[in-house]
Tab-separated table of C-alpha atoms in Angstrom:
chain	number	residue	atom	x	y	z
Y	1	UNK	CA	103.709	120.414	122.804
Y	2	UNK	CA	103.116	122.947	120.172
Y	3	UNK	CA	100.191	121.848	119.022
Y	4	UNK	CA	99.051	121.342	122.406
Y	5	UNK	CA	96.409	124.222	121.839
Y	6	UNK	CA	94.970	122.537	118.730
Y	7	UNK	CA	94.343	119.600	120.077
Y	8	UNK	CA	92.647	120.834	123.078
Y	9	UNK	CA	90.563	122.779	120.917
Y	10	UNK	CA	89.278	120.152	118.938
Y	11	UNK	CA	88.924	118.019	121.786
Y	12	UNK	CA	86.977	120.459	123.259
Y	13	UNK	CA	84.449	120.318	120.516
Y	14	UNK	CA	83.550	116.801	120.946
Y	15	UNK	CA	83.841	117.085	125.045
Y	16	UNK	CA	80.660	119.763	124.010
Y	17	UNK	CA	79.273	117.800	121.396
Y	18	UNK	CA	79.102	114.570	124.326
Y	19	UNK	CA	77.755	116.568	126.735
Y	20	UNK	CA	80.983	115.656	129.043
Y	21	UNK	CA	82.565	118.047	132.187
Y	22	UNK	CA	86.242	118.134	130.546
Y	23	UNK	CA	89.140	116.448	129.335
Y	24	UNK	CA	89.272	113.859	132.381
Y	25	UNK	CA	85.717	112.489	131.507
Y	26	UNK	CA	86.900	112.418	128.029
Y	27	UNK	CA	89.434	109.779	128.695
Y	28	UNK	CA	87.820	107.614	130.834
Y	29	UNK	CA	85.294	107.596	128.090
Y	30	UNK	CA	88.467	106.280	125.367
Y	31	UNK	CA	89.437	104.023	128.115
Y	32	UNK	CA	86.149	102.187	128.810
Y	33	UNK	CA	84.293	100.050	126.565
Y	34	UNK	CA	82.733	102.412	124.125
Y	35	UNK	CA	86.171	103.508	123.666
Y	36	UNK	CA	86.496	101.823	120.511
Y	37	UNK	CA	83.181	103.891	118.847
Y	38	UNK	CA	85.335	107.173	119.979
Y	39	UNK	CA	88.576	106.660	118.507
Y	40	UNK	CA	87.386	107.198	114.756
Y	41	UNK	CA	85.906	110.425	116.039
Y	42	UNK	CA	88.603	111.278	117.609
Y	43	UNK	CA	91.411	110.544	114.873
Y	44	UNK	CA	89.122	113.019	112.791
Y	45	UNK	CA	89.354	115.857	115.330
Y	46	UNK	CA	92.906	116.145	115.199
Y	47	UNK	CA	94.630	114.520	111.921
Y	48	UNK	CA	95.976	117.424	109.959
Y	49	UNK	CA	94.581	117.002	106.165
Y	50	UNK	CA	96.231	119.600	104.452
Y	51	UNK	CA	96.722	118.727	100.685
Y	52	UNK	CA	95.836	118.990	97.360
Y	53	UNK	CA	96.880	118.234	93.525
Y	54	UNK	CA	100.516	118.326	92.649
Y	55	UNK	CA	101.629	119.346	96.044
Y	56	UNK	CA	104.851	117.781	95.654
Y	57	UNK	CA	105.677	118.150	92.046
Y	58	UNK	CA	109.090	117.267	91.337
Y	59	UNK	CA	108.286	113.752	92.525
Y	60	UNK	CA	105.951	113.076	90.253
Y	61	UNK	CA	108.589	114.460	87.559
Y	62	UNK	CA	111.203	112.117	88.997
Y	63	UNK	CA	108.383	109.097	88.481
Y	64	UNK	CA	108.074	109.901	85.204
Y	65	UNK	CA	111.235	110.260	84.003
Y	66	UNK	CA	114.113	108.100	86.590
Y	67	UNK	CA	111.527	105.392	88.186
Y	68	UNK	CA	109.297	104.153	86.200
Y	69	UNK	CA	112.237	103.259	83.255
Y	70	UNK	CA	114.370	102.209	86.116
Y	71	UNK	CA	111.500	99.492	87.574
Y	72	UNK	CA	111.186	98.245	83.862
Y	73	UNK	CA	114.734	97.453	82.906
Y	74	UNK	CA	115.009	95.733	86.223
Y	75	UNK	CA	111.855	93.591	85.804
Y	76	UNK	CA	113.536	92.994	81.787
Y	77	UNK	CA	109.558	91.915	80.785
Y	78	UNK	CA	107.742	92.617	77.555
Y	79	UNK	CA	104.782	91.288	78.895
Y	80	UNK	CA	102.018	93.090	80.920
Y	81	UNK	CA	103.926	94.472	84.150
Y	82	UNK	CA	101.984	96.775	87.030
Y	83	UNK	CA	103.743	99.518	88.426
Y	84	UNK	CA	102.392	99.571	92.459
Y	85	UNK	CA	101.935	103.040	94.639
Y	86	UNK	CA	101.356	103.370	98.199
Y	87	UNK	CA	100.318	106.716	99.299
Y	88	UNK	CA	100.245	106.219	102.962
Y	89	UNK	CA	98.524	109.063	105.223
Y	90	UNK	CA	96.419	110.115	101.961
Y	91	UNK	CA	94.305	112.170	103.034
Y	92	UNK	CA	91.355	112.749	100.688
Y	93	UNK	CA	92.976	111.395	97.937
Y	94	UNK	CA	94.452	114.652	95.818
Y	95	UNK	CA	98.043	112.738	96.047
Y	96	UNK	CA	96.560	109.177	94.846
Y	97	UNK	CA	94.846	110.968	91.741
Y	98	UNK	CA	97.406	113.143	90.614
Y	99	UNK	CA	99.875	110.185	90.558
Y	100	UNK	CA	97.084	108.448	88.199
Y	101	UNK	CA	97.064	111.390	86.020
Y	102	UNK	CA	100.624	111.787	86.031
Y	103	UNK	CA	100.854	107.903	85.053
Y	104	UNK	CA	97.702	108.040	82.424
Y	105	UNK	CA	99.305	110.868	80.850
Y	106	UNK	CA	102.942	110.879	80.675
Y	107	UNK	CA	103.989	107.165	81.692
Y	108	UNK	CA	101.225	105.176	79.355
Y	109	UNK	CA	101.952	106.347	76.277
Y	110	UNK	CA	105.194	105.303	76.170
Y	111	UNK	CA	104.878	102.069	77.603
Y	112	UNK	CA	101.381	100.913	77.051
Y	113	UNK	CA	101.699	97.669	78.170
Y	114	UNK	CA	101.977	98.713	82.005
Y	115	UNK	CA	99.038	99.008	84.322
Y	116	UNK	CA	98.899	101.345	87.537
Y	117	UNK	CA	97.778	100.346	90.734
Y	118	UNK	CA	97.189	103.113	93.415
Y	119	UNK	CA	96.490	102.200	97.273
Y	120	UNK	CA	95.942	105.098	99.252
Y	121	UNK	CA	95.296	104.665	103.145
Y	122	UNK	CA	94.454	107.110	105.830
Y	123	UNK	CA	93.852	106.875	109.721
Y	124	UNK	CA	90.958	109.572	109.147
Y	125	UNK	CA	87.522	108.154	107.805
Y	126	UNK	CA	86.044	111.242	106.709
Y	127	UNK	CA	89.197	111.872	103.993
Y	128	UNK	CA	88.690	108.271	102.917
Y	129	UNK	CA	85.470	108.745	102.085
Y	130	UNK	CA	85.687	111.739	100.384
Y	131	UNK	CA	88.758	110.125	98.359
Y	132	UNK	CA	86.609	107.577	97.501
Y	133	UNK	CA	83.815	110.036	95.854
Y	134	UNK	CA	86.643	111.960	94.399
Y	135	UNK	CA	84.770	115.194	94.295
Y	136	UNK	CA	86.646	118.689	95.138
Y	137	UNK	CA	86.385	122.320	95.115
Y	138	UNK	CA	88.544	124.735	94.606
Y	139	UNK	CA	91.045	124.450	97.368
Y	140	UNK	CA	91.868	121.333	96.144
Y	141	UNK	CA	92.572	122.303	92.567
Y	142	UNK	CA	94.740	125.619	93.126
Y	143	UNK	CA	98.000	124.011	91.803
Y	144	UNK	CA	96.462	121.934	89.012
Y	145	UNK	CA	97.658	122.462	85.745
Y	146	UNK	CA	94.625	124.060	83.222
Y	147	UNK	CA	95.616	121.051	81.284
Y	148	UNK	CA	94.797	118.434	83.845
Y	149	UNK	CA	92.179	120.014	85.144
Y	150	UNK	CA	90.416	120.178	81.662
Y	151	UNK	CA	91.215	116.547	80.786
Y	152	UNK	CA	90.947	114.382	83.528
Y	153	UNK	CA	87.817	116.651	86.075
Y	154	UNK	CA	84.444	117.311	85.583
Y	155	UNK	CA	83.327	120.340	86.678
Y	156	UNK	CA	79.643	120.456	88.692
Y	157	UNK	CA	77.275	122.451	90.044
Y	158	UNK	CA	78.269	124.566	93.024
Y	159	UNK	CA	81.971	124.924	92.221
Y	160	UNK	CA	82.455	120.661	92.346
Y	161	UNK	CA	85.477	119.460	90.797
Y	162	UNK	CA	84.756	115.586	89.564
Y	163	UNK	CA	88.072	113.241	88.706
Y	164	UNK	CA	86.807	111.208	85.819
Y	165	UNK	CA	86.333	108.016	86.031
Y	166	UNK	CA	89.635	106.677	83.879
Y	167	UNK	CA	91.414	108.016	86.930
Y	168	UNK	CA	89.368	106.586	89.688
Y	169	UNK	CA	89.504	103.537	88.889
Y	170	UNK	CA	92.862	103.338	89.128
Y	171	UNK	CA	93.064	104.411	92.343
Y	172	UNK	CA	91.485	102.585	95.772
Y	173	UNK	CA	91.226	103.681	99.507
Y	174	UNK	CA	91.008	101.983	102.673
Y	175	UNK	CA	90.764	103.402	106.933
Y	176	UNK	CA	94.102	102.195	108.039
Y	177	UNK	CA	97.101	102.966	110.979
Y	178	UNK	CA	99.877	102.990	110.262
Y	179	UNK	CA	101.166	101.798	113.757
Y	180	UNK	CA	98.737	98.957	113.132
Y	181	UNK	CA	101.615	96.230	112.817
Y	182	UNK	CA	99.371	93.517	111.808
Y	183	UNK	CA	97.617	95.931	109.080
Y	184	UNK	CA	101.305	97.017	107.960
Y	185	UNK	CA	101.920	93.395	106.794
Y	186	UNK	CA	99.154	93.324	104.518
Y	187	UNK	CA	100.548	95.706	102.509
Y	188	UNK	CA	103.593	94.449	100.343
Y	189	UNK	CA	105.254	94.133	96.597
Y	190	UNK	CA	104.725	98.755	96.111
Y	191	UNK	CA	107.251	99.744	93.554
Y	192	UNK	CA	107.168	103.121	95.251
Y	193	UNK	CA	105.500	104.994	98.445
Y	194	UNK	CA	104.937	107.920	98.843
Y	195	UNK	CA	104.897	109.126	102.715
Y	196	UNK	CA	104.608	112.964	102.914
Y	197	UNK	CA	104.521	115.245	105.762
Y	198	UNK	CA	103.418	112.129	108.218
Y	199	UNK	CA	106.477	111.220	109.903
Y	200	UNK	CA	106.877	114.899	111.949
Y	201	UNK	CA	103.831	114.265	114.090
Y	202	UNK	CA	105.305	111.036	115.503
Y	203	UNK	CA	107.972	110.441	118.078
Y	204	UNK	CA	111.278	108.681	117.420
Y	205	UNK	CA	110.301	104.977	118.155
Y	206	UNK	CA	107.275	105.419	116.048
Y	207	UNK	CA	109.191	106.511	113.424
Y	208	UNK	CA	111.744	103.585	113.566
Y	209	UNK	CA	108.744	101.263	113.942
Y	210	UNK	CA	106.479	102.762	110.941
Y	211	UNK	CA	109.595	103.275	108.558
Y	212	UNK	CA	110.860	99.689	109.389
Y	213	UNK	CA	107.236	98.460	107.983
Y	214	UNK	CA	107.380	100.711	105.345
Y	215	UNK	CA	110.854	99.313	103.877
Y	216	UNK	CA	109.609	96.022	103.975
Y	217	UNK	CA	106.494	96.851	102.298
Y	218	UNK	CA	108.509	97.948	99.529
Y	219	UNK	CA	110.383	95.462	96.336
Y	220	UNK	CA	113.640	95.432	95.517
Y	221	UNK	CA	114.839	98.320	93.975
Y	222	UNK	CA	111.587	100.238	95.469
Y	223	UNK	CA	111.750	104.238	96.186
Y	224	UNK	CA	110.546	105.909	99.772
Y	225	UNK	CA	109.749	109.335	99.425
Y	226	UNK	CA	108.816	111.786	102.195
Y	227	UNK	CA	108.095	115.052	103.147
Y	228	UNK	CA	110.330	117.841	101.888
Y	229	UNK	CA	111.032	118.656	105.927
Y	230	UNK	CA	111.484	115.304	106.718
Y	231	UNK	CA	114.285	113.359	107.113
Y	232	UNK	CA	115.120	109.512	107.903
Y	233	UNK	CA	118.533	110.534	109.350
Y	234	UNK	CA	119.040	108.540	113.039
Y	235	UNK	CA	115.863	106.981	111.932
Y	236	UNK	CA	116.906	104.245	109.256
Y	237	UNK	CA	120.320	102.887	107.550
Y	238	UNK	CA	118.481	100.472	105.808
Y	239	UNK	CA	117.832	102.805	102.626
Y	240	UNK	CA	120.249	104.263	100.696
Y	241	UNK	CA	119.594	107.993	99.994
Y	242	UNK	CA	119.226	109.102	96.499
Y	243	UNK	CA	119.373	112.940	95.188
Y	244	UNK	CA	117.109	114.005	92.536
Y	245	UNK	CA	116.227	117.660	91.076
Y	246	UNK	CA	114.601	119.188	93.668
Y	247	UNK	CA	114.133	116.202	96.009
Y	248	UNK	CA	115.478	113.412	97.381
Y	249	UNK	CA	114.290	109.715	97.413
Y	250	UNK	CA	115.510	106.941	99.757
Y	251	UNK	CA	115.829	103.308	97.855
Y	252	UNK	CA	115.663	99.913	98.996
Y	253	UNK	CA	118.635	97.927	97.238
């Protein structure tokens, strides 16, 4: 209800944009067969994309220095082993790259025999694309260490900020829902997910529904982590909460 005049705004937009008489026209347009060739439009209009690199810091600390040595001892391999990331809801990709970076330059060195694997997935296609180009400006960038940004961007014409193509390749994006239950099953064996700042915009059985699909997308031993305002409380008893510095993680034991 309180974002009741956002969404009408934005609405509004494409109600101008179709040349339609108001909000009733509008629906029976989603309802009737051309619905379908709405809905992406539509999801674009009023998804909330705000992000950008290293929003949520002291996760990517506590990958680095509690998860990543934790998923190793329990897979007790000396062998090639891949370490597996969901970000779900990511936007245009500034959470999937700096968890590359993060990896590239912290994790690899010390264990050089592990490969990253990055899936990030979005119900927006405009972010996906624009994940998929990985090009930024400045917004984007405000929180980025002057280490990272010198290492691992190129910086372009116009103000463009470039990730480099070490990173991008470990990273891929796809369109996806996550109340699509049949598109939820797909994805399985991430050693951790990361889930920000999604969960507040849905009501309680969506919740129960997405974070049910969400544990089982996860291994043994796998880590949940969501927005710092969000909580799992009346929600889920299947994980068992964890306290970091700063943060919190929910595990799946």
């Amino acid at each position: 209800d309180n974002k009741k005049y956002l969404v009408e705004g934005r609405v509004g937009k494409r109600i101008q944009l179709l040349e339609l008489k108001g909000f009733d026209e509008y629906i029976q347009l989603l309802r009737s067969s051309r619905g379908h060739q709405e809905l992406p439009y539509l999801y674009e209009a009023v998804t909330i994309n705000e992000t950008y690199f290293f929003r949520n810091e002291p996760q990517f600390d506590i990958l680095e220095q509690t998860l990543v040595p934790d998923i190793l001892a329990r897979r007790n391999t000396n062998g090639k082993s891949r370490l597996k990331i969901w970000s779900a809801a990511s936007s245009s990709g500034e959470e999937a790259y700096s968890i590359a970076m993060t990896f590239q330059d912290l994790i690899k060195p010390r264990y050089p025999s592990f490969e990253l694997e990055v899936v990030g997935t979005d119900i927006n296609n405009a972010v996906v694309e624009t994940a998929t180009q990985g090009i930024y400006r400045d917004y984007s960038i405000r929180n980025t260490p002057p280490y990272f940004l010198k290492k691992y961007f190129k910086v372009g014409n116009g103000g463009t900020y470039e990730v480099n193509p070490e990173i991008k390749k470990m990273a891929s994006f796809k369109v996806m829902n996550l109340y699509d239950d049949a598109a939820m099953k797909m994805m399985y064996n991430f050693d951790v997910i990361f889930c920000a700042n999604v969960l507040i915009y849905f009501d309680v059985a969506s919740k129960i529904k997405v974070v049910s699909h969400l544990y089982n997308s996860l291994n043994k031993g796998g880590y949940l982590f969501i927005g710092y305002s969000e909580t799992l409380h009346g929600i889920s008893k299947a994980f068992k909460l964890v306290s970091f510095p700063n943060t919190v993680g929910y595990k799946k034991e």
